[in-house]
């Protein structure tokens, strides 16, 4: 069945906006991605994706060549909004000083959308303005109000607001957008829900080429709900995942004391269908561009309502402790860290991305620097950005160069390049006590110990 082709505007061409825009163009829609960052727009127009996201550059090139994906600066916003059926807001919502989400980017975009919609402009169907940015409950209504305000008291062309929270993971953003576990859309009337269902129909029905995903096809659940619930689903999902990691970290810490091995424990509990095996990997804890700020925003929202969330408080406390446990493990075997060469393997917050926002490596590097260690870092893609962010960090671009002369190595991010390191080679390059603190339980302890390395994992007996 032919799909209905929509004109789509995506405001904010970052990890989320660009993946959304390119994937919608791949499905057949006509998409313009807009960004306030002129350098970013120029780079995209020239065919370069300005961050590391596997498969995205190819998809952008293919859909741009097919004439379905284009880019513009925000000076083009009014034209795009007027001609669009659906406009996504996919700008950053960083953590504000009090922990709550800083909505200034969303506010500015909503006002600009309002000013573009000012005046009578007959439309075939109402424009659907979709909040894809992660925003607190109530933001949908807030955005509606700002759009009207942006019109400066004039009539506003027909528009409806929907919430469509994003669940993609950096490092597999294209795959996650095309093959999501579910699509959630919230709105307070039926019309935007229907428009969004039509927009996503090829994903829901999987009616497009699926060579990327060999799994047997089933339809993707399309969850429709009200605005407030959709907004809450996003925060609740991230808070739950962060809690799951903190939970297994607590169990791992007890395993270390009792002699149990958390790897087996995680397998044993994860096979329970009610629990599930993912997100049960202990180590240095969660970080990244979303979990810390989203958990903080949820706690801030609870505070606003005078509501206590002790479980979330503990989730954060446990996570903070895990960072400290890296230092403890180093000190236990090195005694003092002063003048010790300590290598952080992996700097991005997770593998397959260059994103350093909320990366544990940054916190750990700062702590080690404060303790007088010589901190060296290696990352397959995030090295240059990390060096800029942390002048005290010496960044090397070959893992063996980094390891040479190290007293200790900390596996911070489990990139394949790091999992695949040769333990014998590492042992030959390192200085006593040849300590490896495996912050992701990513290495095979037996082969590293056999090579003469003092291996310390998390909760591994
Ligand atoms: P990002 O920083 O990669 O991209 C945001 C983009 O918005 C930037 O390119 C920035 O220049 C642009 N921008 C900011 N203000 C603008 C304005 N006024 N007009 C036009 N463009 C503007 O951010 P991201 O990681 O893509 O996240 C976007 C949103 O999606 C956030 O709310 C985030 O919490 C949420 N989210 C992110 C992920 C993720 O893994 N990155 C996953 C799910 C949800």
Short mmCIF file of C-alpha atoms and ligand atoms in Angstrom, two decimals, residues 11-17 34-37 40 74 90-93 105 108-109 112 132-134 166-170 234 289-290 293-294 357, ligand 1:
data_model
loop_
_atom_site.label_atom_id
_atom_site.label_comp_id
_atom_site.label_asym_id
_atom_site.label_seq_id
_atom_site.Cartn_x
_atom_site.Cartn_y
_atom_site.Cartn_z
CA UNK A 11 14.24 21.65 14.28
CA UNK A 12 17.55 20.69 15.87
CA UNK A 13 19.88 18.50 13.80
CA UNK A 14 21.71 16.66 16.59
CA UNK A 15 21.80 12.94 17.36
CA UNK A 16 18.02 12.78 17.65
CA UNK A 17 16.89 15.34 15.07
CA UNK A 34 17.03 23.04 10.60
CA UNK A 35 19.69 24.03 13.09
CA UNK A 36 20.78 27.23 14.79
CA UNK A 37 24.42 26.18 14.52
CA UNK A 40 26.61 22.31 11.62
CA UNK A 74 16.92 28.85 11.41
CA UNK A 90 14.41 18.06 18.64
CA UNK A 91 16.62 20.62 20.34
CA UNK A 92 18.73 20.03 23.43
CA UNK A 93 17.15 20.19 26.88
CA UNK A 105 15.92 26.07 23.37
CA UNK A 108 12.77 29.88 21.60
CA UNK A 109 11.76 27.38 18.89
CA UNK A 112 9.52 31.11 16.31
CA UNK A 132 10.64 15.03 20.48
CA UNK A 133 12.99 16.69 22.92
CA UNK A 134 12.80 15.19 26.40
CA UNK A 166 12.63 9.43 21.67
CA UNK A 167 14.24 6.21 22.92
CA UNK A 168 17.12 5.79 20.48
CA UNK A 169 20.55 4.90 21.78
CA UNK A 170 23.55 6.80 20.51
CA UNK A 234 10.24 9.07 28.66
CA UNK A 289 23.81 12.74 27.60
CA UNK A 290 20.45 11.53 28.96
CA UNK A 293 19.98 14.95 33.31
CA UNK A 294 16.71 13.05 32.95
CA UNK A 357 28.28 14.60 27.73
P1 LIG B 1 22.13 17.54 20.42
O1 LIG B 1 22.80 18.50 21.30
O2 LIG B 1 22.92 16.49 19.72
O3 LIG B 1 21.32 18.31 19.28
C1 LIG B 1 20.52 19.41 19.54
C2 LIG B 1 20.61 20.32 18.34
O4 LIG B 1 19.67 21.38 18.52
C3 LIG B 1 21.98 20.98 18.19
O5 LIG B 1 22.47 20.75 16.89
C4 LIG B 1 21.71 22.46 18.43
O6 LIG B 1 22.53 23.31 17.67
C5 LIG B 1 20.25 22.57 18.00
N1 LIG B 1 19.55 23.72 18.56
C6 LIG B 1 19.58 24.21 19.83
N2 LIG B 1 18.78 25.29 19.94
C7 LIG B 1 18.22 25.47 18.71
C8 LIG B 1 17.30 26.42 18.20
N3 LIG B 1 16.81 27.39 18.94
N4 LIG B 1 16.93 26.30 16.91
C9 LIG B 1 17.44 25.32 16.13
N5 LIG B 1 18.32 24.39 16.56
C10 LIG B 1 18.71 24.48 17.84
O7 LIG B 1 20.98 16.89 21.29
P2 LIG B 1 20.36 15.42 21.14
O8 LIG B 1 21.24 14.45 21.80
O9 LIG B 1 19.95 15.22 19.74
O10 LIG B 1 19.06 15.58 22.07
C11 LIG B 1 17.94 16.31 21.66
C12 LIG B 1 16.80 15.99 22.60
O11 LIG B 1 16.48 14.59 22.51
C13 LIG B 1 17.10 16.24 24.08
O12 LIG B 1 15.95 16.67 24.71
C14 LIG B 1 17.51 14.84 24.58
O13 LIG B 1 17.27 14.70 25.96
C15 LIG B 1 16.57 13.98 23.79
N6 LIG B 1 17.07 12.61 23.60
C16 LIG B 1 18.37 12.40 23.30
C17 LIG B 1 18.81 11.08 23.09
C18 LIG B 1 20.25 10.80 22.79
O14 LIG B 1 20.65 9.64 22.90
N7 LIG B 1 21.05 11.79 22.41
C19 LIG B 1 17.91 10.01 23.20
C20 LIG B 1 16.59 10.29 23.48
C21 LIG B 1 16.17 11.59 23.69
#
